[in-house]
Every structure is written in structure tokens, then in C-alpha cells.
PDB file of C-alpha atoms in Angstrom:
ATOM      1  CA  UNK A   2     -52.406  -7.527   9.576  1.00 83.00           C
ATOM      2  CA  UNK A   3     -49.200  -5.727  10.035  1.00 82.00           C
ATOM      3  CA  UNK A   4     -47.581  -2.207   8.460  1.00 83.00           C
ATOM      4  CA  UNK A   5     -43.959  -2.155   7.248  1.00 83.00           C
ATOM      5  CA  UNK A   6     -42.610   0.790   7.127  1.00 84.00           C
ATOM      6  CA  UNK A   7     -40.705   2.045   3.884  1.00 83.00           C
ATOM      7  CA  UNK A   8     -36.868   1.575   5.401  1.00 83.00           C
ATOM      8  CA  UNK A   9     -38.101  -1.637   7.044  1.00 84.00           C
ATOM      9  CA  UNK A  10     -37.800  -4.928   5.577  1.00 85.00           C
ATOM     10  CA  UNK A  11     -40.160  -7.795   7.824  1.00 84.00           C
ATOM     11  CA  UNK A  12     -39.320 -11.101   7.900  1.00 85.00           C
ATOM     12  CA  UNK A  13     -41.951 -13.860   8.828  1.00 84.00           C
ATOM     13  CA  UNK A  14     -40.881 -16.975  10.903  1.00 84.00           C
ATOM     14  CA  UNK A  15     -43.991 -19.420  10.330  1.00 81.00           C
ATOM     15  CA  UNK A  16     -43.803 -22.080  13.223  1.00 81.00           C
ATOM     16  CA  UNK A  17     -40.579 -20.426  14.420  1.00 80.00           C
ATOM     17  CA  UNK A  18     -39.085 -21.031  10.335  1.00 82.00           C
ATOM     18  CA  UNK A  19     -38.272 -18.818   8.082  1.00 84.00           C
ATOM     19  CA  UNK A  20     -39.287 -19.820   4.629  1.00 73.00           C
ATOM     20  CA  UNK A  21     -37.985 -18.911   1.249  1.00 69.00           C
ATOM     21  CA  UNK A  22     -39.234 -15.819  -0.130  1.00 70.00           C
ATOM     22  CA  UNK A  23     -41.025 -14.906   3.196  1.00 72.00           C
ATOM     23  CA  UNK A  24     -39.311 -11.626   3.329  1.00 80.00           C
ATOM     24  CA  UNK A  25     -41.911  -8.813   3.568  1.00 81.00           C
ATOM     25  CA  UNK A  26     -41.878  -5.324   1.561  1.00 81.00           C
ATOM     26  CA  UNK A  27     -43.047  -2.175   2.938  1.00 83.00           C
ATOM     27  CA  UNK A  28     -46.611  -1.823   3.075  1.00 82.00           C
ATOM     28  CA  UNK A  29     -49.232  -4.106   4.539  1.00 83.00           C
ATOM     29  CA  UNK A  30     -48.446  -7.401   5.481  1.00 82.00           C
ATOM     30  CA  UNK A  31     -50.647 -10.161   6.266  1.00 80.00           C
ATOM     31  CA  UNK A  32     -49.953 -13.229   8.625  1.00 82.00           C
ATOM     32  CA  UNK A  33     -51.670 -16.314   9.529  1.00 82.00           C
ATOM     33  CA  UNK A  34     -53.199 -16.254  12.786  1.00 85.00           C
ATOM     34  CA  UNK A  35     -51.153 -18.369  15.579  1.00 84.00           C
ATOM     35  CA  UNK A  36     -48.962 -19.142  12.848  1.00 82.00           C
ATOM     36  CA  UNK A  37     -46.944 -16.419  11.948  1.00 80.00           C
ATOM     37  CA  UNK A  38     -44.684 -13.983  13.458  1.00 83.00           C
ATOM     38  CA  UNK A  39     -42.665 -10.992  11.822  1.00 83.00           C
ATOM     39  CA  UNK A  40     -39.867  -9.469  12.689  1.00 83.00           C
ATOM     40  CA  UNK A  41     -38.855  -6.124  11.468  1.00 86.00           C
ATOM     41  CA  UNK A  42     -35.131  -5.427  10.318  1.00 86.00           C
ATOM     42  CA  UNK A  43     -34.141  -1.965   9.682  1.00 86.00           C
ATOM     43  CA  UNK A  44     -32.352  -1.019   6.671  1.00 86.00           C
ATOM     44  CA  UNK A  45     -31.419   1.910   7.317  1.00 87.00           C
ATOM     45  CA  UNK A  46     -27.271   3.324   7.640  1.00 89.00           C
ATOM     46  CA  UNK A  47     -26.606   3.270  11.590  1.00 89.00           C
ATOM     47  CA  UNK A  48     -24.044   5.043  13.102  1.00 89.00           C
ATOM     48  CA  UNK A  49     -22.021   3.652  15.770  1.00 90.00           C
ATOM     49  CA  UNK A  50     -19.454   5.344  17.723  1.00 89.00           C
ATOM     50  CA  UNK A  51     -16.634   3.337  18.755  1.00 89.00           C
ATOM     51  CA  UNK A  52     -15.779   4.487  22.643  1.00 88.00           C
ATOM     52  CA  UNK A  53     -12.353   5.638  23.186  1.00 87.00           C
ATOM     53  CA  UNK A  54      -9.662   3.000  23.658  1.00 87.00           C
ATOM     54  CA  UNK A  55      -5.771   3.287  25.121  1.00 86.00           C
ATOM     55  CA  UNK A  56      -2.992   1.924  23.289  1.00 85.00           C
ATOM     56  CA  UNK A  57       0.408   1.998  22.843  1.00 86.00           C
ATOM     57  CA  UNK A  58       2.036   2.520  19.453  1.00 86.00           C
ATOM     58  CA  UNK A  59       4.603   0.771  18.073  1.00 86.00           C
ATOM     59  CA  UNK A  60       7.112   3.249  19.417  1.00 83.00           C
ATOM     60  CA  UNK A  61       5.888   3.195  22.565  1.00 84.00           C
ATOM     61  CA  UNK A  62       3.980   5.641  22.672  1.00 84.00           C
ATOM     62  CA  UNK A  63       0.799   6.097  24.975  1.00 85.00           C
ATOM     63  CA  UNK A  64      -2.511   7.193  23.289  1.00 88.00           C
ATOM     64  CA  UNK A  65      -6.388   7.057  23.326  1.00 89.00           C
ATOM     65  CA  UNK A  66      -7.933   7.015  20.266  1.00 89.00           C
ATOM     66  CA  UNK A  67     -11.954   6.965  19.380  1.00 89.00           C
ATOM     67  CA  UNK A  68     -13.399   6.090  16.112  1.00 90.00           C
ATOM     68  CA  UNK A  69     -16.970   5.848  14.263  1.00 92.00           C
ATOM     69  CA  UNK A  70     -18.454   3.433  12.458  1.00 91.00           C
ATOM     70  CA  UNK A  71     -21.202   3.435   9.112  1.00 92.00           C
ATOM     71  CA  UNK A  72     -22.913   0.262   8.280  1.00 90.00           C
ATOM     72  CA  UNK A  73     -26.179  -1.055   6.667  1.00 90.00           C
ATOM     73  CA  UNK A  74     -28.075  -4.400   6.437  1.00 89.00           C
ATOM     74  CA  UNK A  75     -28.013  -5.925   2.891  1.00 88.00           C
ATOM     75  CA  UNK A  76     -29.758  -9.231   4.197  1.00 85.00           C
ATOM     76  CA  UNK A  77     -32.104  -9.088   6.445  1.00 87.00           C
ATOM     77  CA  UNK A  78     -33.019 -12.439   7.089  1.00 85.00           C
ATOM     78  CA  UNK A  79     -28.955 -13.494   8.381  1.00 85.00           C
ATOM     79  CA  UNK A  80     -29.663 -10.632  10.785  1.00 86.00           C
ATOM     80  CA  UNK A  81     -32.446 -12.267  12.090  1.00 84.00           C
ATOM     81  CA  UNK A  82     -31.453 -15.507  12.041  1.00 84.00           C
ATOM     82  CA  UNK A  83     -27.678 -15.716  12.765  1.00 84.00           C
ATOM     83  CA  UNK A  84     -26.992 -12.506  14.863  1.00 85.00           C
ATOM     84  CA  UNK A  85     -28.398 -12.468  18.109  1.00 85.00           C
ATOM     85  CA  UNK A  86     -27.484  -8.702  18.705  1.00 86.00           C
ATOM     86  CA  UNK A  87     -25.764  -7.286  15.685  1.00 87.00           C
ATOM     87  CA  UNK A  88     -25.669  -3.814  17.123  1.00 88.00           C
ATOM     88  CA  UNK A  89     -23.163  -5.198  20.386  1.00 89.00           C
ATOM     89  CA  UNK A  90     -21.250  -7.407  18.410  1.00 89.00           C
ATOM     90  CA  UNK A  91     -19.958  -4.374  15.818  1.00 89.00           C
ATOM     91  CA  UNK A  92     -19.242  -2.271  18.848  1.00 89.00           C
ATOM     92  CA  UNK A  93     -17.272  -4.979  20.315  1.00 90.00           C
ATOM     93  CA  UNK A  94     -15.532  -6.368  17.075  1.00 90.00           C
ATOM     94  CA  UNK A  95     -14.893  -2.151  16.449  1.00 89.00           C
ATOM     95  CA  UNK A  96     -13.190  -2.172  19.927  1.00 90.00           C
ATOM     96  CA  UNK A  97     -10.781  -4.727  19.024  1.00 89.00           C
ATOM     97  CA  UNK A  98      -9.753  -3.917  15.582  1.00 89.00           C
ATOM     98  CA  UNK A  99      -9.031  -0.166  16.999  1.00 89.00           C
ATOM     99  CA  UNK A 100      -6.705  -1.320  19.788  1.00 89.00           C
ATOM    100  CA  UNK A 101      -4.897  -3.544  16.953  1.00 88.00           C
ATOM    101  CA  UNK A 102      -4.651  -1.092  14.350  1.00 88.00           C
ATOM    102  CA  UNK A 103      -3.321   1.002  17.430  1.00 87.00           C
ATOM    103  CA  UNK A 104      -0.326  -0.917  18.276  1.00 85.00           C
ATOM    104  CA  UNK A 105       1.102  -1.631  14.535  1.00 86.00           C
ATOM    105  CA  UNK A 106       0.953   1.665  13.944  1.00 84.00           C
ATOM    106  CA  UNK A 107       3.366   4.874  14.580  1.00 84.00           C
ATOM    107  CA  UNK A 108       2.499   8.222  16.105  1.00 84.00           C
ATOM    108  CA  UNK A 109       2.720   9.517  13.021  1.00 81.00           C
ATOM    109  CA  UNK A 110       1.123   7.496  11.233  1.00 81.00           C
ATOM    110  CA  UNK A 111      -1.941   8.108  13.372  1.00 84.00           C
ATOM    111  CA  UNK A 112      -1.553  11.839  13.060  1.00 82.00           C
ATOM    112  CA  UNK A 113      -1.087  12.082   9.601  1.00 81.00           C
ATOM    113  CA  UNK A 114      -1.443   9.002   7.662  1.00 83.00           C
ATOM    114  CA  UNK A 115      -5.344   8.444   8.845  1.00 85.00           C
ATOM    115  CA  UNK A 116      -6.601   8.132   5.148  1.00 85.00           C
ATOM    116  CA  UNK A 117      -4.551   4.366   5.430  1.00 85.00           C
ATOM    117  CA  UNK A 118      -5.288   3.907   8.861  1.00 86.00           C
ATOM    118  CA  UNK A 119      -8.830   4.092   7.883  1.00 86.00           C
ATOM    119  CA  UNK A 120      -8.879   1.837   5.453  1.00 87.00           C
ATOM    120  CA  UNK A 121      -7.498  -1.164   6.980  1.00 86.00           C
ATOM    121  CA  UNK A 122      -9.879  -0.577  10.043  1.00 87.00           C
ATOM    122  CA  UNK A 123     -12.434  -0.830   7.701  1.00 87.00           C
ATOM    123  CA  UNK A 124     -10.915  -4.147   5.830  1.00 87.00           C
ATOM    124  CA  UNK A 125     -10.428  -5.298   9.473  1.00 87.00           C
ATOM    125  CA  UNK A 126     -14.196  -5.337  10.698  1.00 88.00           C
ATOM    126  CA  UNK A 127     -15.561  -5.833   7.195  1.00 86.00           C
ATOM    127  CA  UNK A 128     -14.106  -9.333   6.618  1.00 85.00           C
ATOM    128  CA  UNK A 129     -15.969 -11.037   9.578  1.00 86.00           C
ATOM    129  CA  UNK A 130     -19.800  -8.900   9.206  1.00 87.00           C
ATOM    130  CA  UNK A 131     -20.001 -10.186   5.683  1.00 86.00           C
ATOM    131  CA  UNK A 132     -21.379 -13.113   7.417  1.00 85.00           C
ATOM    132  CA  UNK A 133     -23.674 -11.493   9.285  1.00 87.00           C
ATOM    133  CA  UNK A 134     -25.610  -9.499   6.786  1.00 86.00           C
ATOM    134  CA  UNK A 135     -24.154  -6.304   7.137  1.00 89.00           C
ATOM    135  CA  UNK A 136     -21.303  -4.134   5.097  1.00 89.00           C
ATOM    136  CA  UNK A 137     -19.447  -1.753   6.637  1.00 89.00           C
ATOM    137  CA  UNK A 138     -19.629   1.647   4.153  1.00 88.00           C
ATOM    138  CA  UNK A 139     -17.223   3.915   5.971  1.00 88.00           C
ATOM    139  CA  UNK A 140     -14.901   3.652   9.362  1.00 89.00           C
ATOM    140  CA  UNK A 141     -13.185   7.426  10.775  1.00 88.00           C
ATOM    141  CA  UNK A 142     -10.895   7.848  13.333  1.00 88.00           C
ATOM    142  CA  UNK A 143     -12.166  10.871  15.258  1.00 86.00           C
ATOM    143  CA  UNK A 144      -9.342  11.880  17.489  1.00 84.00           C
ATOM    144  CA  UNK A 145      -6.199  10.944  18.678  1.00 86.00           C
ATOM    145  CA  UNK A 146      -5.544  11.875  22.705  1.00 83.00           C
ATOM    146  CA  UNK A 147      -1.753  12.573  23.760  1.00 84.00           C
ATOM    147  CA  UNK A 148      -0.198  12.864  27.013  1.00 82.00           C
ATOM    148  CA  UNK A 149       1.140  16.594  28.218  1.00 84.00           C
ATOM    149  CA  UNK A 150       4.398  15.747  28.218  1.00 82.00           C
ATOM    150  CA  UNK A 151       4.486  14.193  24.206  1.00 81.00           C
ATOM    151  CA  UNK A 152       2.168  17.631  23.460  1.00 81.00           C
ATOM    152  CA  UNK A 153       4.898  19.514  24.810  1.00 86.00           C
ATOM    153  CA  UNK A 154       8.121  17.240  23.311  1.00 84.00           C
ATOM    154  CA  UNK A 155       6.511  17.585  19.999  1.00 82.00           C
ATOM    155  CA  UNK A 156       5.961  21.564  20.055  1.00 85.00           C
ATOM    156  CA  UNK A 157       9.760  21.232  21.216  1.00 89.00           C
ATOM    157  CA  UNK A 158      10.437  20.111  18.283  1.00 86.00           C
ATOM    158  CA  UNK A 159       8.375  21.654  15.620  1.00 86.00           C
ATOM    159  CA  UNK A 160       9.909  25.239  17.265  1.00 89.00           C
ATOM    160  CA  UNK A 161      13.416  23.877  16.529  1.00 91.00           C
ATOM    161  CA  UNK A 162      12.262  22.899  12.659  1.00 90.00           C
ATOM    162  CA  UNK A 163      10.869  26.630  12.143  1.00 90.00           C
ATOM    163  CA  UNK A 164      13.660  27.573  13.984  1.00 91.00           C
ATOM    164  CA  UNK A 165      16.126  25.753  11.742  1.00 92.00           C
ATOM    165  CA  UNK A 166      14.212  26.896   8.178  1.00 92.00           C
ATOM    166  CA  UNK A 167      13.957  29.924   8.963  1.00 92.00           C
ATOM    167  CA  UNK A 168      17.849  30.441   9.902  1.00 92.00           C
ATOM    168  CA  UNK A 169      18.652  28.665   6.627  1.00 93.00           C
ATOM    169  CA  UNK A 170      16.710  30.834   4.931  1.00 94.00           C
ATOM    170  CA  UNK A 171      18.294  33.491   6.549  1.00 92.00           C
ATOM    171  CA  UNK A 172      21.756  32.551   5.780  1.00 92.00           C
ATOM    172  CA  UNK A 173      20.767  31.721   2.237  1.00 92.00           C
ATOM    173  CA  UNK A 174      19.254  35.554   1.413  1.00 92.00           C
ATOM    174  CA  UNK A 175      22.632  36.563   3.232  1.00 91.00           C
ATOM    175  CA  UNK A 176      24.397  34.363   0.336  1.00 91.00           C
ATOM    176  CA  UNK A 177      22.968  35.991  -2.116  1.00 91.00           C
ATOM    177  CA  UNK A 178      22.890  39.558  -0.863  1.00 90.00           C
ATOM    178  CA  UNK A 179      26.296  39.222  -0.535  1.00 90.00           C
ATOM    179  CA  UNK A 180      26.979  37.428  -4.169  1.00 89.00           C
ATOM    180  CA  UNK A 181      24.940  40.562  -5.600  1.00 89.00           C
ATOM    181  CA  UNK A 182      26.728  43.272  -3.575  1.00 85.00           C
ATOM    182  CA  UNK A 183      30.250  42.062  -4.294  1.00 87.00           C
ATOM    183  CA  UNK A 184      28.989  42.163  -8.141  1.00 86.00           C
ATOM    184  CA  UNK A 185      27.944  45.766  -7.632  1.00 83.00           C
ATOM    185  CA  UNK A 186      30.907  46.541  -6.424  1.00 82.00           C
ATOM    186  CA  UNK A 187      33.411  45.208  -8.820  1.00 82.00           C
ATOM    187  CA  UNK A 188      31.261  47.113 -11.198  1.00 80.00           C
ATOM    188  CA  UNK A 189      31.792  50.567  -9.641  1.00 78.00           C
ATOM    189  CA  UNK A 190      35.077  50.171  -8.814  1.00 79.00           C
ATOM    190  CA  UNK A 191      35.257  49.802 -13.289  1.00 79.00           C
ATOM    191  CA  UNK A 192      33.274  52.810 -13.301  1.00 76.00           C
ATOM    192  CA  UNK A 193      33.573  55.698 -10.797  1.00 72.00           C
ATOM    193  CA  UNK A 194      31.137  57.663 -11.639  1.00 75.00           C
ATOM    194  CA  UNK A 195      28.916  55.361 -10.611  1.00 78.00           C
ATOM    195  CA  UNK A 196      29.565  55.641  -7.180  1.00 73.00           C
ATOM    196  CA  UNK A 197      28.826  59.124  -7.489  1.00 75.00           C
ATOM    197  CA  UNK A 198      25.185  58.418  -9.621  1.00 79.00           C
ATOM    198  CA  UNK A 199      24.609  56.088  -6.395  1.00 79.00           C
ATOM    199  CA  UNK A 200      25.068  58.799  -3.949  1.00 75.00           C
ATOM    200  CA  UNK A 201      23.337  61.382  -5.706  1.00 77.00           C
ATOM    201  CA  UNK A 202      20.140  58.785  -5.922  1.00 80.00           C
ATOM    202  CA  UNK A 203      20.242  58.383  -2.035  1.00 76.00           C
ATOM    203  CA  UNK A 204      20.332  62.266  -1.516  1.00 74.00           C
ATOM    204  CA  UNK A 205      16.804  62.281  -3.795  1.00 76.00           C
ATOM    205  CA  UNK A 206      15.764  59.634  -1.911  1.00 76.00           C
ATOM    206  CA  UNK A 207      16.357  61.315   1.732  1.00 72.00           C
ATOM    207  CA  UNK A 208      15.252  64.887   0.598  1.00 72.00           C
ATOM    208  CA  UNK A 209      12.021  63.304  -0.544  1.00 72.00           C
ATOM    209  CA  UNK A 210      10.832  63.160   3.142  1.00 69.00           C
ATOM    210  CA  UNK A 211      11.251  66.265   3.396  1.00 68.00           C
ATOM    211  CA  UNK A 212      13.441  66.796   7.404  1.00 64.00           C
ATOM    212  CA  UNK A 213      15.200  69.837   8.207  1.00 64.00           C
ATOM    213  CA  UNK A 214      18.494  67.849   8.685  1.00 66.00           C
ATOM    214  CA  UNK A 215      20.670  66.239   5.595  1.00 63.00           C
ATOM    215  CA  UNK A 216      23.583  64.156   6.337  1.00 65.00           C
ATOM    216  CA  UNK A 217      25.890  63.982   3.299  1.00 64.00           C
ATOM    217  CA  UNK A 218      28.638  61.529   3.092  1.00 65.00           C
ATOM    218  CA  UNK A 219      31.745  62.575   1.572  1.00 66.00           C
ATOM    219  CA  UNK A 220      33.155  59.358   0.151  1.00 65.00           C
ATOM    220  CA  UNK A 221      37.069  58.892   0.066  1.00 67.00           C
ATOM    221  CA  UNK A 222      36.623  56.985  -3.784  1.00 67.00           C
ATOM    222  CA  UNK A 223      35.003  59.926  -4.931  1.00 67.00           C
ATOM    223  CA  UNK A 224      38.066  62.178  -4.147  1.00 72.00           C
ATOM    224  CA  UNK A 225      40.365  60.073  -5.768  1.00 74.00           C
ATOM    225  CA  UNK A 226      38.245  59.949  -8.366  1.00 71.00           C
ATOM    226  CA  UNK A 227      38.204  64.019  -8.645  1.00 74.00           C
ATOM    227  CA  UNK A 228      42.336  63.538  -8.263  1.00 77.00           C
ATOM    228  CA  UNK A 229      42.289  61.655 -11.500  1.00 77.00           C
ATOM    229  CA  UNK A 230      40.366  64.051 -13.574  1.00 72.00           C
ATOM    230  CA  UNK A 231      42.013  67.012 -12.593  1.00 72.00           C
ATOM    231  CA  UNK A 232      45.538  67.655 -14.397  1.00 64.00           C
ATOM    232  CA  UNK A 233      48.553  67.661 -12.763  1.00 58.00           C
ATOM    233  CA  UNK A 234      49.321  71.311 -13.839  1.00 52.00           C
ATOM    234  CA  UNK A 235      46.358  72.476 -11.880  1.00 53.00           C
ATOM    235  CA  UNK A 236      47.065  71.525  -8.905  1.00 54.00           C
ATOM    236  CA  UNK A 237      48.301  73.168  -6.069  1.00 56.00           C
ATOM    237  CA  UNK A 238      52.024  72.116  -4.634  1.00 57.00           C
ATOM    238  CA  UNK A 239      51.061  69.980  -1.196  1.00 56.00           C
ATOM    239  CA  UNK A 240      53.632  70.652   1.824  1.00 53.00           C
ATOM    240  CA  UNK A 241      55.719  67.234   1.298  1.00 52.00           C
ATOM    241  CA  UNK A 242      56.298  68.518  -2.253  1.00 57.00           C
ATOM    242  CA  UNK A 243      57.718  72.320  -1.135  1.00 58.00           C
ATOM    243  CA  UNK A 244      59.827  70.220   2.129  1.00 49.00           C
ATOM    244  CA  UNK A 245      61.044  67.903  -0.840  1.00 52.00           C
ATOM    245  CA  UNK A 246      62.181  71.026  -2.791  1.00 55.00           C
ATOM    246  CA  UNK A 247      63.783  73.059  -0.434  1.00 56.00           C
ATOM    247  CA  UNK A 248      61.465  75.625  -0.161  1.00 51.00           C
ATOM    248  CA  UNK A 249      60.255  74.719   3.029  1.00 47.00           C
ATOM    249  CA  UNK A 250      59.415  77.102   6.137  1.00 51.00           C
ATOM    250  CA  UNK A 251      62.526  77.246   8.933  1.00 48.00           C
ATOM    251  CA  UNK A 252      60.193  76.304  11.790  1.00 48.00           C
ATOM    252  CA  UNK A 253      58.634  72.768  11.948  1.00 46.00           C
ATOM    253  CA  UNK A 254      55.802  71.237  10.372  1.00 43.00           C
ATOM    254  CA  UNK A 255      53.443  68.943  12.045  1.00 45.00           C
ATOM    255  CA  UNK A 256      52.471  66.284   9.846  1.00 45.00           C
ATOM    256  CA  UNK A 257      48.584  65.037   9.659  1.00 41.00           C
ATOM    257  CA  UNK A 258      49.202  62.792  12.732  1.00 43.00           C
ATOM    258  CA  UNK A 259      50.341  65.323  15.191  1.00 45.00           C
ATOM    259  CA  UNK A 260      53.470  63.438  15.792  1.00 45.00           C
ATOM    260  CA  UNK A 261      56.308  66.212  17.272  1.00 46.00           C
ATOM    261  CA  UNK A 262      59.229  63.786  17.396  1.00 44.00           C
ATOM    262  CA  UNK A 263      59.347  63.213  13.320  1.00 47.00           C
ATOM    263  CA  UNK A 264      59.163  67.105  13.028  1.00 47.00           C
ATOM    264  CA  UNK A 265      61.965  67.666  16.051  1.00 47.00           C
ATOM    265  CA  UNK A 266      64.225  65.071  13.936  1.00 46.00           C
ATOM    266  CA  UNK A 267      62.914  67.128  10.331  1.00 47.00           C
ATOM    267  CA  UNK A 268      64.507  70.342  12.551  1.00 44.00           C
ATOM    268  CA  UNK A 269      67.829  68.425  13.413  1.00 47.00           C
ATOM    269  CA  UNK A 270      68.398  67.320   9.994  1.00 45.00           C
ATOM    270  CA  UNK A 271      67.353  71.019   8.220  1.00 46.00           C
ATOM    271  CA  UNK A 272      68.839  73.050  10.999  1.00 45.00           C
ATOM    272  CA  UNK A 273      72.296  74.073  12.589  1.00 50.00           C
ATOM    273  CA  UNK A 274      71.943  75.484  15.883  1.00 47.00           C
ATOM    274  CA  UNK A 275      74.988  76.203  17.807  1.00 51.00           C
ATOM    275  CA  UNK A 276      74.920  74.999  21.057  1.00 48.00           C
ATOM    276  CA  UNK A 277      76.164  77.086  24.205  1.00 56.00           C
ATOM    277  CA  UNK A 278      78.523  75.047  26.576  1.00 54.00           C
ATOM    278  CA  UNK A 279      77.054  74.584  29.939  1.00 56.00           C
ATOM    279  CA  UNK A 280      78.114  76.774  32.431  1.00 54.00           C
ATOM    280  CA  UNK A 281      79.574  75.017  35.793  1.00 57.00           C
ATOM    281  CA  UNK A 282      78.489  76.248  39.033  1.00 54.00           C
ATOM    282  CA  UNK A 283      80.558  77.847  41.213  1.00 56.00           C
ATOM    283  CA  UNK A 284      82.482  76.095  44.186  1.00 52.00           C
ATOM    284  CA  UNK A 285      81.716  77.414  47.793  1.00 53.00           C
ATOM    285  CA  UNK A 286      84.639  77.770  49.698  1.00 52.00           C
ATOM    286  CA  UNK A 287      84.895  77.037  52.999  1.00 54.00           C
ATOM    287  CA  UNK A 288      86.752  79.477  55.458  1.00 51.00           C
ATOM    288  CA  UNK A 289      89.205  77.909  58.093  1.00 51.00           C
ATOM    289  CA  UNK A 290      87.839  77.927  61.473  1.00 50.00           C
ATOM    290  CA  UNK A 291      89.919  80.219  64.129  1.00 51.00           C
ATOM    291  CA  UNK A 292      92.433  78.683  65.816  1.00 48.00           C
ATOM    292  CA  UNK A 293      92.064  78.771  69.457  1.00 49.00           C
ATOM    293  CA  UNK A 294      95.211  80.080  71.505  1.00 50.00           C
ATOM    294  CA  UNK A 295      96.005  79.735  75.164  1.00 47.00           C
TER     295      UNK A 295
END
């Protein structure tokens, strides 16, 4: 008399054969004396880990990888009978398949493409099991292992891709900044008084904080703006107009520049001045020497 468990399947070589329909269900089994002998087969899902194995890509690249395996018996009696250790020869037919799957691969492929990668790891160990008894439900690649220097080359190079997005971005807000400003400013220069709206709008906007100090730009478009409005009878006679009449004072004007030889030529050109002939200097003359008599 023997007890099978519930995730157990027995299976009963009688005079070292196993007979058709010999397999055992859970519950209590019972066996000829001297005749029989059972062997239990567990149907459980086992979980094998694959250890980590080096490789080298197909770009040359140096890596370890480690992987895990899910599988379950569907026959128990080809487990028995034509596997000596099933468990050993997954793990070593797992071992194999990684290191291939390794080198036909790409480094990225391994880093980012593992859904595929997984797959055909899976095809690649579940062809030859089928024999055996077993299916393979599910193979992962855990992690992939990379040498300091290839960590370092490829954070290298994601900082230069940020690096590159983010100055194209840059440049393109820069575009269009500059697309909208040079709109804006074909539109004030249609309408002054815009320009004047704008500046009043960024005096709210500083006097809402509230400081003790206002700066207050005086804008050069809004004066010729204020020249255009006002009429030409109103306005006050500049000092270029009273030179150009005649009316203009006897001494010199200095112009907005400070520049003294345009108003010394203006004084040449409005006024005479007689000039007084130089006067020579007077000749010293020199007295004869005595004459020395004997």
C-alpha cells in the first residue's frame, strides 16, 4: 500500500515494465508484493534558474547574462522511462540555448528587445523536451551584466542625445519667439499707440510689486510719435531753424555733439573780424667794440 499525493502522479514498473494504463492517481495505491514498484513523478511547475553565462554579441560586445526557466510534466511515464535526470538535462540544454541566443543577438537587442529574445529561447529549449515529457510554459531573461567601460560609453552617449534634444528644442522655441516678435513688431510699427498701450501695461505690471524705485523708459518711437500729432504751428522754432534764418546769436553754438571745430568754421563763415598785422620784434644792435690805440 502506497499514498500519492494530489500533485503526484505514480507510475508502477511491474518486473521492472511499465504497463499500459499503470499510471497511478492520487490517493491510495496498491502494489503486488515483490512485484511491483512505483515511482512518483511530480507534476507540479518547477522553477529553474539558468546560472549566469558570458557571451559576446554580435557586435562584439562582452556580456553575462542569466535567465529562468518554467516547466511542467505532461507525461509522466517518458519522464520515468526516457530521462534519466530531467532536472540536469534542462539546466544544461538552458545553458546552451542562452549562450546561442547571446551571440546572434545585438546589445540592444538584449536591452530592449527581450520580449523577442524571450521567445525564441523558449522555441529553442522547447523543441527538444517535447520528447521528454515536459513543456516549457515561460523562459525570462533576468539581467544583462556590462563591463564599466560600455556602462560608461553608453551614458556618454545618452548625455550627448539629451544634450542634442534639448538644444534643438532650444533653437526651435528661439524660432518661433522670434517669428512671433517680428509679427508684433510690424504690427506696432502700423499702430503707434500701441507701443505706448505696451509700456503703460509694463508700468502696471512693475508697480504691482509694490518697490520704492520705478524705472521708466522713455522710448525714442514714442516721441516721434508725439512729433506727428502735434501741428507744425505749435511748435517751437529749434536752433538750426533760427541759424537757417538769420536770426542767429553772434557767438557760437555748440551743436548736440560738442564738436568746436564745426562751430569755429559756423564763426568764420557768419563773422568778419579784422585781423591786426603782427608786430615784428625789434633788432638789437650791437655797439662797435673800442679800438685799441698805441
Amino acid at each position: 500500500m502506497r499514498v500519492v499525493r494530489q500533485y503526484e502522479r505514480g507510475v508502477v514498473f511491474r518486473f521492472g515494465r511499465v504497463e499500459p494504463g499503470t499510471t497511478r492517481a492520487p490517493g491510495i495505491v496498491l502494489l503486488w508484493p515483490f512485484a511491483d514498484r512505483l515511482t512518483k513523478v511530480n507534476m507540479q511547475i518547477v522553477t529553474l534558474p539558468v546560472p549566469a553565462q558570458d557571451g559576446i554579441t554580435r557586435d562584439n560586445v562582452t556580456v553575462r547574462v542569466d535567465a529562468v526557466i518554467y516547466f511542467r510534466v505532461v507525461d509522466p511515464v517518458r519522464v520515468a522511462v526516457d530521462v534519466q535526470d530531467y532536472l540536469s538535462a534542462i539546466a544544461q540544454l538552458a545553458q546552451t540555448s542562452l549562450r546561442s541566443i547571446i551571440g546572434k543577438s545585438d546589445l540592444d537587442d538584449l536591452l530592449s528587445n527581450r520580449e523577442k529574445l524571450n521567445q525564441g529561447l523558449e522555441l529553442m529549449i522547447d523543441t527538444p523536451v517535447v520528447d521528454w515529457g515536459l513543456h516549457i510554459d515561460r523562459v525570462e531573461i533576468k539581467d544583462v551584466s556590462l563591463p564599466e567601460s560600455m556602462k560608461r560609453s553608453m551614458s556618454r552617449q545618452a548625455e550627448a542625445e539629451r544634450e542634442r534634444r534639448a538644444r534643438v528644442i532650444t533653437a526651435d522655441g528661439e524660432r518661433q519667439a522670434a517669428a512671433t516678435l517680428s509679427a508684433a513688431a510690424e504690427t506696432m510699427s502700423d499702430h503707434p499707440a500701441s507701443l505706448q498701450l505696451r509700456l503703460l501695461e509694463t508700468v502696471v505690471e512693475v508697480a504691482a510689486e509694490k518697490n520704492s524705485t520705478l524705472v521708466l523708459p522713455f522710448p525714442v518711437e514714442l516721441l516721434r510719435f508725439l512729433e506727428r500729432v502735434t501741428p507744425e504751428e505749435n511748435q517751437a522754432p529749434t536752433a538750426m531753424d533760427r541759424v537757417a534764418a538769420g536770426s542767429a546769436p553772434p557767438h557760437p553754438l555748440r551743436d548736440l555733439t560738442g564738436s568746436t571745430a564745426r562751430n569755429r568754421s559756423g564763426l568764420r563763415s557768419t563773422a568778419r573780424v579784422p585781423v591786426r598785422p603782427r608786430a615784428r620784434p625789434r633788432s638789437r644792435r650791437r655797439t662797435p667794440a673800442r679800438a685799441t690805440w698805441r
